[in-house]
CSV table of C-alpha atoms in Angstrom, one decimal:
chain,number,residue,atom,x,y,z
A,1,MET,CA,117.9,112.0,54.1
A,2,ASN,CA,114.3,110.4,54.7
A,3,ILE,CA,111.8,112.1,56.3
A,4,THR,CA,109.4,110.8,58.2
A,5,ALA,CA,106.7,112.1,59.4
A,6,TYR,CA,105.7,111.6,63.2
A,7,ARG,CA,102.4,109.3,64.0
A,8,PRO,CA,101.3,109.8,67.5
A,9,LYS,CA,100.0,106.8,69.3
A,10,ILE,CA,96.4,107.0,69.9
A,11,SER,CA,95.5,105.4,73.4
A,12,GLU,CA,92.9,102.4,72.9
A,13,ARG,CA,91.7,101.3,75.8
A,14,ALA,CA,88.0,99.7,76.4
A,15,VAL,CA,85.7,100.0,79.2
A,16,ASP,CA,82.6,97.4,80.2
A,17,VAL,CA,79.5,98.8,82.5
A,18,VAL,CA,78.3,96.0,85.2
A,19,GLU,CA,75.2,95.2,86.5
A,20,ALA,CA,76.6,94.8,90.9
A,21,GLY,CA,78.4,91.7,90.6
A,22,ARG,CA,79.2,90.8,87.6
A,23,ARG,CA,83.0,90.6,86.2
A,24,PRO,CA,83.8,92.8,82.8
A,25,ARG,CA,85.9,90.6,80.2
A,26,LYS,CA,89.1,90.1,80.2
A,27,GLY,CA,91.6,93.2,79.7
A,28,ARG,CA,88.9,95.2,80.1
A,29,ILE,CA,88.6,98.3,82.5
A,30,GLY,CA,85.3,97.5,85.0
A,31,LEU,CA,82.6,100.2,86.5
A,32,GLU,CA,80.3,98.2,88.1
A,33,LEU,CA,76.9,99.0,89.2
A,34,ASN,CA,75.6,99.5,93.1
A,35,ARG,CA,79.9,99.1,93.7
A,36,ASP,CA,81.7,101.9,91.9
A,37,LEU,CA,78.9,104.1,90.9
A,38,GLU,CA,76.3,105.7,93.3
A,39,PHE,CA,72.7,106.4,92.8
A,40,SER,CA,71.4,108.2,95.3
A,41,THR,CA,67.2,107.3,95.4
A,42,ASP,CA,66.3,111.2,96.6
A,43,ALA,CA,68.1,112.3,93.5
A,44,LEU,CA,66.6,109.5,91.4
A,45,ARG,CA,63.4,110.0,92.9
A,46,SER,CA,63.1,114.2,91.2
A,47,TYR,CA,63.5,113.1,88.1
A,48,ALA,CA,60.3,110.4,88.3
A,49,PHE,CA,58.3,113.1,87.3
A,50,ALA,CA,54.4,111.6,86.1
A,51,ARG,CA,56.4,108.3,84.7
A,52,TRP,CA,58.9,106.4,85.5
A,53,GLU,CA,60.9,104.5,82.6
A,54,PRO,CA,63.8,102.5,82.1
A,55,MET,CA,65.1,104.8,79.9
A,56,ILE,CA,65.9,107.8,82.0
A,57,TYR,CA,67.5,105.2,84.6
A,58,ASP,CA,69.1,103.7,81.8
A,59,ALA,CA,70.4,106.9,80.0
A,60,MET,CA,72.6,108.0,83.4
A,61,VAL,CA,74.3,104.9,83.6
A,62,VAL,CA,75.4,105.8,79.5
A,63,ALA,CA,76.3,109.5,80.6
A,64,ALA,CA,78.4,108.0,83.7
A,65,ALA,CA,80.1,105.0,81.6
A,66,VAL,CA,80.5,108.0,79.1
A,67,GLU,CA,82.8,110.0,81.8
A,68,PHE,CA,84.3,107.0,83.9
A,69,SER,CA,85.9,106.3,80.1
A,70,ASP,CA,86.5,109.4,79.2
A,71,ARG,CA,88.4,110.0,82.9
A,72,ALA,CA,90.0,106.5,83.2
A,73,ILE,CA,92.1,106.6,79.5
A,74,LYS,CA,94.9,109.3,79.5
A,75,ARG,CA,95.3,110.8,76.3
A,76,PRO,CA,98.7,110.5,75.0
A,77,SER,CA,101.7,112.7,75.8
A,78,ARG,CA,102.0,113.6,71.7
A,79,GLY,CA,99.0,113.2,70.6
A,80,TRP,CA,94.7,113.9,72.0
A,81,THR,CA,93.3,110.9,70.0
A,82,ARG,CA,91.7,107.7,72.1
A,83,LYS,CA,90.4,104.6,70.5
A,84,ILE,CA,87.3,104.0,73.3
A,85,GLU,CA,85.5,101.0,73.5
A,86,VAL,CA,82.5,100.1,76.0
A,87,ARG,CA,80.4,98.0,76.7
A,88,ILE,CA,76.7,98.7,78.4
A,89,ALA,CA,74.7,96.5,80.9
A,90,VAL,CA,71.5,98.7,79.8
A,91,HIS,CA,67.3,97.1,80.2
A,92,ASP,CA,66.7,97.6,76.3
A,93,PRO,CA,69.5,97.2,74.0
A,94,MET,CA,67.6,96.9,71.0
A,95,ARG,CA,65.9,100.5,71.8
A,96,TRP,CA,70.1,101.8,71.7
A,97,SER,CA,71.5,100.0,69.1
A,98,ASP,CA,68.8,101.4,67.0
A,99,PRO,CA,71.0,103.3,64.2
A,100,SER,CA,69.5,106.4,64.9
A,101,VAL,CA,70.4,106.2,68.4
A,102,SER,CA,73.8,104.7,67.8
A,103,GLY,CA,74.3,106.8,65.3
A,104,SER,CA,73.7,110.3,66.7
A,105,LEU,CA,75.2,109.1,69.8
A,106,HIS,CA,78.5,108.5,68.2
A,107,GLU,CA,78.6,111.4,66.2
A,108,VAL,CA,77.3,113.3,69.2
A,109,LEU,CA,80.6,112.7,71.2
A,110,GLY,CA,83.8,111.9,68.6
A,111,PHE,CA,82.5,115.4,67.8
A,112,LEU,CA,82.6,116.9,71.4
A,113,THR,CA,85.7,114.7,72.7
A,114,GLY,CA,87.5,114.6,69.2
A,115,ASP,CA,88.0,110.5,70.0
A,116,LEU,CA,87.2,107.8,68.3
A,117,TRP,CA,83.9,106.0,70.5
A,118,LYS,CA,82.6,103.1,69.8
A,119,ILE,CA,79.6,102.0,72.1
A,120,GLU,CA,78.0,98.7,71.6
A,121,PHE,CA,74.7,97.7,74.6
A,122,VAL,CA,73.6,94.1,76.2
A,123,LYS,CA,71.3,93.5,77.6
A,124,ARG,CA,70.5,93.5,81.3
A,125,ALA,CA,70.1,90.5,83.7
A,126,LYS,CA,67.9,92.3,86.9
A,127,ILE,CA,65.1,95.5,85.8
A,128,GLU,CA,66.4,98.0,88.2
A,129,SER,CA,63.3,99.2,90.6
A,130,SER,CA,61.5,102.0,90.4
A,131,PRO,CA,62.5,105.3,92.9
A,132,VAL,CA,59.5,106.3,93.7
A,133,GLN,CA,55.8,103.8,94.2
A,134,GLU,CA,53.9,107.4,93.1
A,135,CYS,CA,53.0,109.2,90.3
A,136,LEU,CA,54.8,113.0,90.8
A,137,GLN,CA,53.6,116.2,90.0
A,138,ILE,CA,54.7,117.9,87.3
A,139,PRO,CA,55.5,121.4,87.3
A,140,ARG,CA,53.1,122.8,84.4
A,141,PRO,CA,53.1,124.4,82.0
A,142,THR,CA,56.8,124.5,81.7
A,143,LYS,CA,58.7,126.1,78.5
A,144,ALA,CA,62.4,125.9,79.3
A,145,VAL,CA,64.8,124.5,81.3
A,146,ILE,CA,68.8,125.9,83.1
A,147,ALA,CA,71.3,124.3,84.0
A,148,TYR,CA,71.2,126.3,87.3
A,149,SER,CA,74.5,125.8,89.3
A,150,ASP,CA,77.1,128.3,91.5
A,151,GLY,CA,78.4,129.5,88.3
A,152,MET,CA,78.0,133.4,88.5
A,153,ASP,CA,76.7,132.4,84.6
A,154,SER,CA,73.6,130.3,85.8
A,155,ARG,CA,73.2,131.9,88.2
A,156,ALA,CA,73.1,135.8,86.2
A,157,VAL,CA,70.8,134.2,83.1
A,158,ALA,CA,68.5,132.4,85.1
A,159,GLY,CA,67.5,135.2,87.2
A,160,LEU,CA,67.3,137.6,84.1
A,161,LEU,CA,65.1,134.9,82.3
A,162,GLY,CA,63.3,134.6,85.9
A,163,LYS,CA,61.9,137.7,85.7
A,164,THR,CA,59.7,137.4,82.8
A,165,LEU,CA,59.3,133.2,82.8
A,166,GLY,CA,58.4,132.3,85.7
A,167,GLU,CA,57.6,129.2,86.6
A,168,GLU,CA,58.1,128.4,83.1
A,169,LEU,CA,61.2,128.7,83.5
A,170,VAL,CA,62.5,124.7,85.4
A,171,ARG,CA,66.2,124.9,87.0
A,172,VAL,CA,68.2,122.0,86.5
A,173,ARG,CA,70.9,122.0,89.6
A,174,VAL,CA,74.1,120.6,88.6
A,175,GLY,CA,76.8,122.3,90.4
A,176,ALA,CA,78.8,121.3,93.9
A,177,LYS,CA,75.9,123.2,96.4
A,178,ALA,CA,72.8,121.1,94.0
A,179,ALA,CA,72.9,118.3,96.9
A,180,GLY,CA,70.3,120.2,99.2
A,181,LYS,CA,67.3,118.7,100.3
A,182,PRO,CA,64.7,117.1,97.4
A,183,VAL,CA,61.8,118.6,99.2
A,184,VAL,CA,60.9,122.1,100.2
A,185,ASP,CA,57.9,123.3,102.1
A,186,GLY,CA,56.3,119.5,101.6
A,187,ARG,CA,56.3,118.9,97.8
A,188,LEU,CA,59.3,117.6,96.3
A,189,GLN,CA,61.1,119.6,93.9
A,190,PRO,CA,62.0,118.7,90.0
A,191,PHE,CA,65.8,117.9,89.5
A,192,THR,CA,67.6,118.7,92.8
A,193,LYS,CA,71.0,117.0,91.1
A,194,VAL,CA,73.3,115.3,88.7
A,195,PRO,CA,71.6,111.7,90.6
A,196,TYR,CA,74.9,109.7,90.4
A,197,LYS,CA,78.7,109.8,91.9
A,198,PHE,CA,82.1,107.7,91.7
A,199,LYS,CA,82.6,105.9,95.1
A,200,SER,CA,86.0,106.4,94.0
A,201,VAL,CA,88.1,109.4,92.5
A,202,LEU,CA,91.0,108.0,89.8
A,203,THR,CA,94.2,109.5,89.9
A,204,ASN,CA,96.4,110.5,87.6
A,205,GLY,CA,93.4,110.0,85.2
A,206,GLU,CA,92.7,112.2,82.1
A,207,THR,CA,92.2,116.2,83.2
A,208,THR,CA,90.7,117.9,79.9
A,209,ALA,CA,87.1,115.8,80.5
A,210,ARG,CA,85.3,116.9,77.6
A,211,SER,CA,82.6,114.4,78.4
A,212,ARG,CA,81.3,116.6,81.4
A,213,GLY,CA,79.6,118.6,78.0
A,214,PHE,CA,77.4,115.5,77.2
A,215,LYS,CA,76.8,114.7,80.9
A,216,PHE,CA,75.7,118.0,81.9
A,217,ALA,CA,73.6,118.1,78.7
A,218,LEU,CA,71.6,115.2,78.7
A,219,ILE,CA,70.8,115.9,82.1
A,220,ASN,CA,68.8,118.9,80.6
A,221,GLY,CA,67.8,117.3,78.2
A,222,LEU,CA,66.2,114.6,80.2
A,223,ALA,CA,64.8,117.2,83.0
A,224,ALA,CA,63.2,118.5,79.4
A,225,TYR,CA,61.6,115.6,78.0
A,226,LEU,CA,60.2,114.7,81.6
A,227,THR,CA,58.6,118.2,82.2
A,228,ASN,CA,57.8,118.2,78.6
A,229,ALA,CA,59.9,121.8,77.6
A,230,SER,CA,60.8,122.6,74.1
A,231,ASP,CA,63.8,124.9,75.0
A,232,ILE,CA,67.1,124.2,76.8
A,233,LEU,CA,69.0,127.6,77.8
A,234,VAL,CA,72.6,127.4,78.0
A,235,PRO,CA,73.7,130.1,79.6
A,236,GLU,CA,77.0,130.6,79.5
A,237,SER,CA,78.0,133.7,77.6
A,238,GLY,CA,79.9,134.1,74.3
A,239,GLN,CA,83.8,134.4,76.0
A,240,GLY,CA,82.8,130.8,77.7
A,241,ALA,CA,80.7,128.9,74.8
A,242,ILE,CA,82.9,130.2,71.8
A,243,GLY,CA,86.1,131.2,73.2
A,244,PRO,CA,87.5,127.7,73.9
A,245,ALA,CA,86.0,126.2,70.6
A,246,LEU,CA,88.2,129.8,68.5
A,247,VAL,CA,91.0,129.9,70.6
A,248,THR,CA,92.4,125.7,71.5
A,249,VAL,CA,95.7,125.2,72.8
A,250,SER,CA,99.1,123.7,71.4
A,251,HIS,CA,98.0,120.4,69.8
A,252,GLY,CA,94.7,120.2,71.8
A,253,TYR,CA,90.9,119.4,70.5
A,254,PRO,CA,89.2,122.7,70.3
A,255,ASP,CA,86.7,123.0,73.4
A,256,TYR,CA,83.2,122.1,72.8
A,257,ARG,CA,81.7,121.9,75.7
A,258,ASN,CA,78.9,124.5,75.5
A,259,HIS,CA,79.4,125.1,71.9
A,260,PRO,CA,76.2,125.8,69.2
A,261,ARG,CA,77.7,123.0,67.0
A,262,PHE,CA,77.4,120.7,69.9
A,263,THR,CA,74.6,121.2,70.8
A,264,ARG,CA,73.2,120.7,67.6
A,265,LEU,CA,74.1,117.5,67.7
A,266,MET,CA,72.7,116.5,71.1
A,267,SER,CA,70.1,117.8,70.3
A,268,ARG,CA,69.3,115.1,67.2
A,269,PHE,CA,70.4,112.9,69.8
A,270,LEU,CA,67.8,113.5,72.1
A,271,LYS,CA,65.1,113.1,69.5
A,272,ALA,CA,66.4,110.1,68.7
A,273,LEU,CA,66.5,108.6,72.2
A,274,THR,CA,63.1,110.1,73.9
A,275,GLY,CA,61.3,111.1,70.9
A,276,HIS,CA,61.2,114.4,72.4
A,277,ALA,CA,62.2,117.1,70.1
A,278,VAL,CA,64.0,120.6,72.0
A,279,GLU,CA,66.4,123.0,70.9
A,280,PHE,CA,69.7,124.6,73.7
A,281,ARG,CA,69.4,127.9,72.8
A,282,PHE,CA,72.2,130.5,73.9
A,283,PRO,CA,70.3,133.4,74.6
A,284,ARG,CA,73.9,135.7,75.9
A,285,LEU,CA,75.6,134.2,73.5
A,286,TRP,CA,76.9,137.6,71.6
A,287,ASN,CA,77.1,139.5,75.0
A,288,THR,CA,79.9,139.2,77.2
A,289,LYS,CA,80.1,138.0,81.0
A,290,GLY,CA,80.9,141.1,82.0
A,291,GLU,CA,77.8,142.6,80.3
A,292,THR,CA,75.2,139.9,81.7
A,293,LEU,CA,76.4,140.4,85.1
A,294,ARG,CA,76.3,144.3,85.0
A,295,ALA,CA,72.3,143.8,83.8
A,296,PHE,CA,71.4,140.8,86.3
A,297,ALA,CA,73.1,143.0,89.4
A,298,ALA,CA,71.4,145.9,88.6
A,299,LEU,CA,67.8,143.7,88.7
A,300,PRO,CA,66.3,145.7,92.3
A,301,GLU,CA,68.1,143.4,96.0
A,302,ASP,CA,69.9,141.2,93.7
A,303,ASP,CA,73.9,140.5,94.8
A,304,SER,CA,73.6,136.8,94.9
A,305,TRP,CA,76.7,136.6,91.9
A,306,LYS,CA,79.9,137.8,94.3
A,307,ASP,CA,78.3,133.7,96.6
A,308,THR,CA,78.7,132.0,93.3
A,309,LYS,CA,82.4,130.5,92.0
A,310,SER,CA,83.9,129.9,88.4
A,311,CYS,CA,86.7,128.2,89.5
A,312,TRP,CA,88.1,124.6,87.3
A,313,ARG,CA,90.5,123.9,89.6
A,314,ASP,CA,90.2,121.8,92.5
A,315,SER,CA,90.4,121.4,96.2
A,316,ARG,CA,94.5,120.7,96.2
A,317,TRP,CA,94.8,124.0,94.9
A,318,SER,CA,91.6,126.2,95.6
A,319,THR,CA,91.1,125.4,99.8
A,320,LEU,CA,93.3,127.6,102.3
A,321,ASN,CA,93.5,125.7,105.3
A,322,GLY,CA,90.4,124.1,105.1
A,323,THR,CA,88.5,127.2,103.5
A,324,LYS,CA,87.1,126.5,99.9
A,325,LEU,CA,88.5,129.7,98.0
A,326,GLN,CA,88.9,129.7,94.1
A,327,CYS,CA,93.0,129.7,92.7
A,328,GLY,CA,92.2,133.5,91.2
A,329,VAL,CA,94.6,132.5,87.9
A,330,CYS,CA,92.6,129.9,86.0
A,331,ALA,CA,91.5,130.7,82.1
A,332,ALA,CA,87.6,131.1,84.6
A,333,CYS,CA,89.4,132.9,87.3
A,334,MET,CA,90.6,135.1,85.4
A,335,LEU,CA,87.2,136.2,83.0
A,336,ARG,CA,85.2,136.2,85.9
A,337,ARG,CA,87.0,138.8,87.5
A,338,MET,CA,87.6,140.7,84.7
A,339,SER,CA,83.9,140.7,83.7
A,340,VAL,CA,83.8,141.9,87.7
A,341,HIS,CA,85.4,145.1,86.4
A,342,ALA,CA,83.9,145.4,83.2
A,343,ALA,CA,81.0,145.4,85.4
A,344,GLY,CA,81.8,148.2,87.5
A,345,LEU,CA,81.9,146.0,90.2
A,346,SER,CA,84.1,144.5,93.3
A,347,GLU,CA,84.8,141.5,95.4
A,348,GLU,CA,85.3,141.2,99.1
A,349,PRO,CA,89.3,140.5,99.6
A,350,GLY,CA,89.5,136.8,100.7
A,351,ARG,CA,88.0,135.4,97.9
A,352,TYR,CA,91.3,133.3,95.7
A,353,ILE,CA,94.2,132.0,96.5
A,354,CYS,CA,96.8,134.2,93.6
A,355,GLU,CA,94.9,137.4,95.4
A,356,ASP,CA,97.0,140.2,94.4
A,357,LEU,CA,96.9,140.8,90.6
A,358,ARG,CA,98.4,144.0,90.6
A,359,ALA,CA,101.6,142.1,92.5
A,360,PRO,CA,105.1,142.8,90.6
A,361,THR,CA,105.5,138.9,91.0
A,362,PHE,CA,103.2,135.4,91.2
A,363,ALA,CA,105.4,134.3,93.6
A,364,GLU,CA,104.3,137.7,95.8
A,365,ALA,CA,100.4,137.1,95.2
A,366,ILE,CA,99.9,134.0,96.5
A,367,HIS,CA,98.7,134.2,99.8
A,368,PRO,CA,101.8,133.2,102.3
A,369,GLU,CA,99.6,130.7,104.3
A,370,PHE,CA,99.1,128.5,100.7
A,371,GLN,CA,100.6,125.2,101.2
A,372,ARG,CA,101.3,124.3,97.4
A,373,LYS,CA,103.3,127.3,95.5
A,374,SER,CA,105.0,125.2,92.4
A,375,ALA,CA,106.0,125.4,88.6
A,376,ALA,CA,103.2,123.9,87.4
A,377,PHE,CA,100.9,126.5,89.4
A,378,GLU,CA,102.5,129.3,87.7
A,379,GLN,CA,101.7,127.6,84.2
A,380,TYR,CA,98.2,126.8,84.5
A,381,ALA,CA,98.3,131.0,85.9
A,382,ILE,CA,100.3,131.3,82.3
A,383,ALA,CA,97.7,129.7,80.8
A,384,GLY,CA,94.5,131.2,82.1
A,385,THR,CA,96.2,134.5,81.2
A,386,LEU,CA,96.6,133.6,77.7
A,387,HIS,CA,94.0,132.3,76.9
A,388,LEU,CA,92.2,135.5,77.6
A,389,ASP,CA,94.4,137.4,75.4
A,390,HIS,CA,95.1,135.0,73.2
A,391,MET,CA,91.1,135.9,72.5
A,392,ALA,CA,91.1,139.6,72.6
A,393,ASP,CA,93.9,139.4,69.1
A,394,MET,CA,91.1,137.9,68.0
A,395,ALA,CA,89.7,140.8,67.5
A,396,GLU,CA,92.3,142.6,65.3
A,397,ASP,CA,92.1,141.9,61.8
A,398,ASP,CA,95.1,139.1,60.9
A,399,ALA,CA,92.0,137.0,63.0
A,400,ARG,CA,89.5,137.5,60.7
A,401,PRO,CA,89.8,134.8,58.4
A,402,ALA,CA,89.3,131.9,61.0
A,403,VAL,CA,87.4,134.6,63.1
A,404,ARG,CA,84.9,134.7,59.7
A,405,ARG,CA,85.5,130.2,59.3
A,406,HIS,CA,84.2,129.7,62.5
A,407,ALA,CA,81.2,132.0,62.0
A,408,LEU,CA,79.9,130.5,58.5
A,409,LEU,CA,80.0,127.0,60.5
A,410,THR,CA,78.3,128.3,64.1
A,411,GLY,CA,75.6,130.3,61.4
A,412,MET,CA,74.4,127.3,59.5
A,413,VAL,CA,73.5,125.5,63.3
A,414,LEU,CA,72.3,128.6,64.4
A,415,GLY,CA,70.4,129.3,60.8
A,416,LEU,CA,72.1,132.5,60.8
A,417,SER,CA,73.8,134.4,58.3
A,418,ALA,CA,77.3,133.7,57.8
A,419,LYS,CA,77.5,137.8,57.6
A,420,ASP,CA,75.1,138.1,60.4
A,421,THR,CA,77.1,136.1,62.6
A,422,GLU,CA,80.1,137.0,61.6
A,423,GLU,CA,78.7,140.6,62.6
A,424,LYS,CA,77.8,139.0,66.0
A,425,LEU,CA,80.6,136.9,66.9
A,426,GLY,CA,83.4,140.2,65.8
A,427,GLY,CA,81.3,142.4,68.4
A,428,MET,CA,81.6,140.0,71.1
A,429,LEU,CA,85.2,139.6,70.8
A,430,GLU,CA,85.9,143.6,70.2
A,431,ARG,CA,83.9,143.9,73.2
A,432,HIS,CA,85.9,141.5,75.1
A,433,ALA,CA,89.2,142.9,73.9
A,434,ALA,CA,88.2,146.2,75.1
A,435,GLU,CA,87.3,144.9,78.5
A,436,TRP,CA,90.3,142.9,79.0
A,437,ASP,CA,92.5,145.8,77.8
A,438,GLY,CA,90.3,147.7,80.6
A,439,PHE,CA,91.0,145.2,83.6
A,440,LEU,CA,95.1,145.3,82.4
A,441,ASN,CA,95.5,148.6,82.6
A,442,ASP,CA,93.5,149.2,85.9
A,443,LEU,CA,95.8,146.4,87.5
A,444,GLY,CA,98.8,148.9,86.4
A,445,ALA,CA,102.3,147.6,85.1
A,446,ARG,CA,103.9,146.4,87.2
A,447,SER,CA,101.1,143.7,87.8
A,448,PHE,CA,102.4,140.1,86.7
A,449,VAL,CA,100.2,139.4,84.4
A,450,ARG,CA,100.5,141.9,82.7
A,451,LYS,CA,103.2,140.8,82.1
A,452,TRP,CA,102.4,137.6,79.8
A,453,THR,CA,100.2,139.4,77.5
A,454,ARG,CA,100.6,142.0,74.6
A,455,ALA,CA,100.3,144.5,76.5
A,456,SER,CA,104.0,143.8,78.1
A,457,LYS,CA,105.0,144.4,73.8
């Protein structure tokens, strides 16, 4: 009997990003600027400090092109990798095609998404006009920029570091609530939000969204370039930065969206593109989210963490009677709820679709008025629970070889010894496991969550 190894099919598609009124080549998916992609004038103005360079606009088009291609091309059902070709119209194709820029761009995208990218650049026919007529004041002195959203980590870390950095810390708004007004007290505010959005929502598109890490890192990189900041602060705690890369799912590629190995490659690309050297730094990398929240909540009169949202799910799975809540059981929601417990805090009822984690069954835990109860929702909840459970398993002796290897690779980009990195990573995982066990014990033996975990064995 002959046995043939299974060779997964690799999805292969091509995308043309064209100027308004132009058509993509035959057989290619088209992304037409101004028709399919809308730039906010106010948001673009917030990136025009002291000087406007076409490179800034082109970089945002590149970010949008990568995001669109990632979402438009489905991954194979039995595999992961795709071949993605993209042609993008830019002002200065020579700059973008330079081997140092193009090479580092391909390297960072390949590492981040696990795909095979081929990106080429062509000359625009029309120059994009500047969003402002006058030079704008740069916030000075500036030391660091930080992604600031309605998430718990960014709110907490910005609050903690803002006490020491003051105005030297510039917040780059990237969350769902980032629209706001770019003018405050008569002054234009820097970097009010991601300055573009797609005019139509892709249906049945790819949902893994690994390229989001590139978009947010690039937006932060442009902010650092414009303010001459030397540091970009990544607010995620250890569970969010390292956990998704350490604990993988089935055939899925490791999730490096907030990982030091990705940001090191991103620093190289930004230096090649802008000529400005910047370092991504992780002030809470070896802390748990619960430890970070506890430190932030201890600040005088600061309970703004209660207004943050952590949910990964879209509005279909997190809206109740027209009110946007949180699903309560995705990996991000479960990590949030465990961290609130670990910090010795509590949240008011009514914040989650799946409210009662002490319920004996998943169906009983969901709000009775929620209309989208399904097996898919339950499977997502199981995945969220098992992610944290498997991360707790990484603190066990059996997982030490995998942790040691990850520490070796991570330490290399952080400038730390393998031994020091392993001790720091192992300590964070041990504290995560202790917080997870404490959370499960508090839910009680009848909880449906506990029944899905190793604690029930």
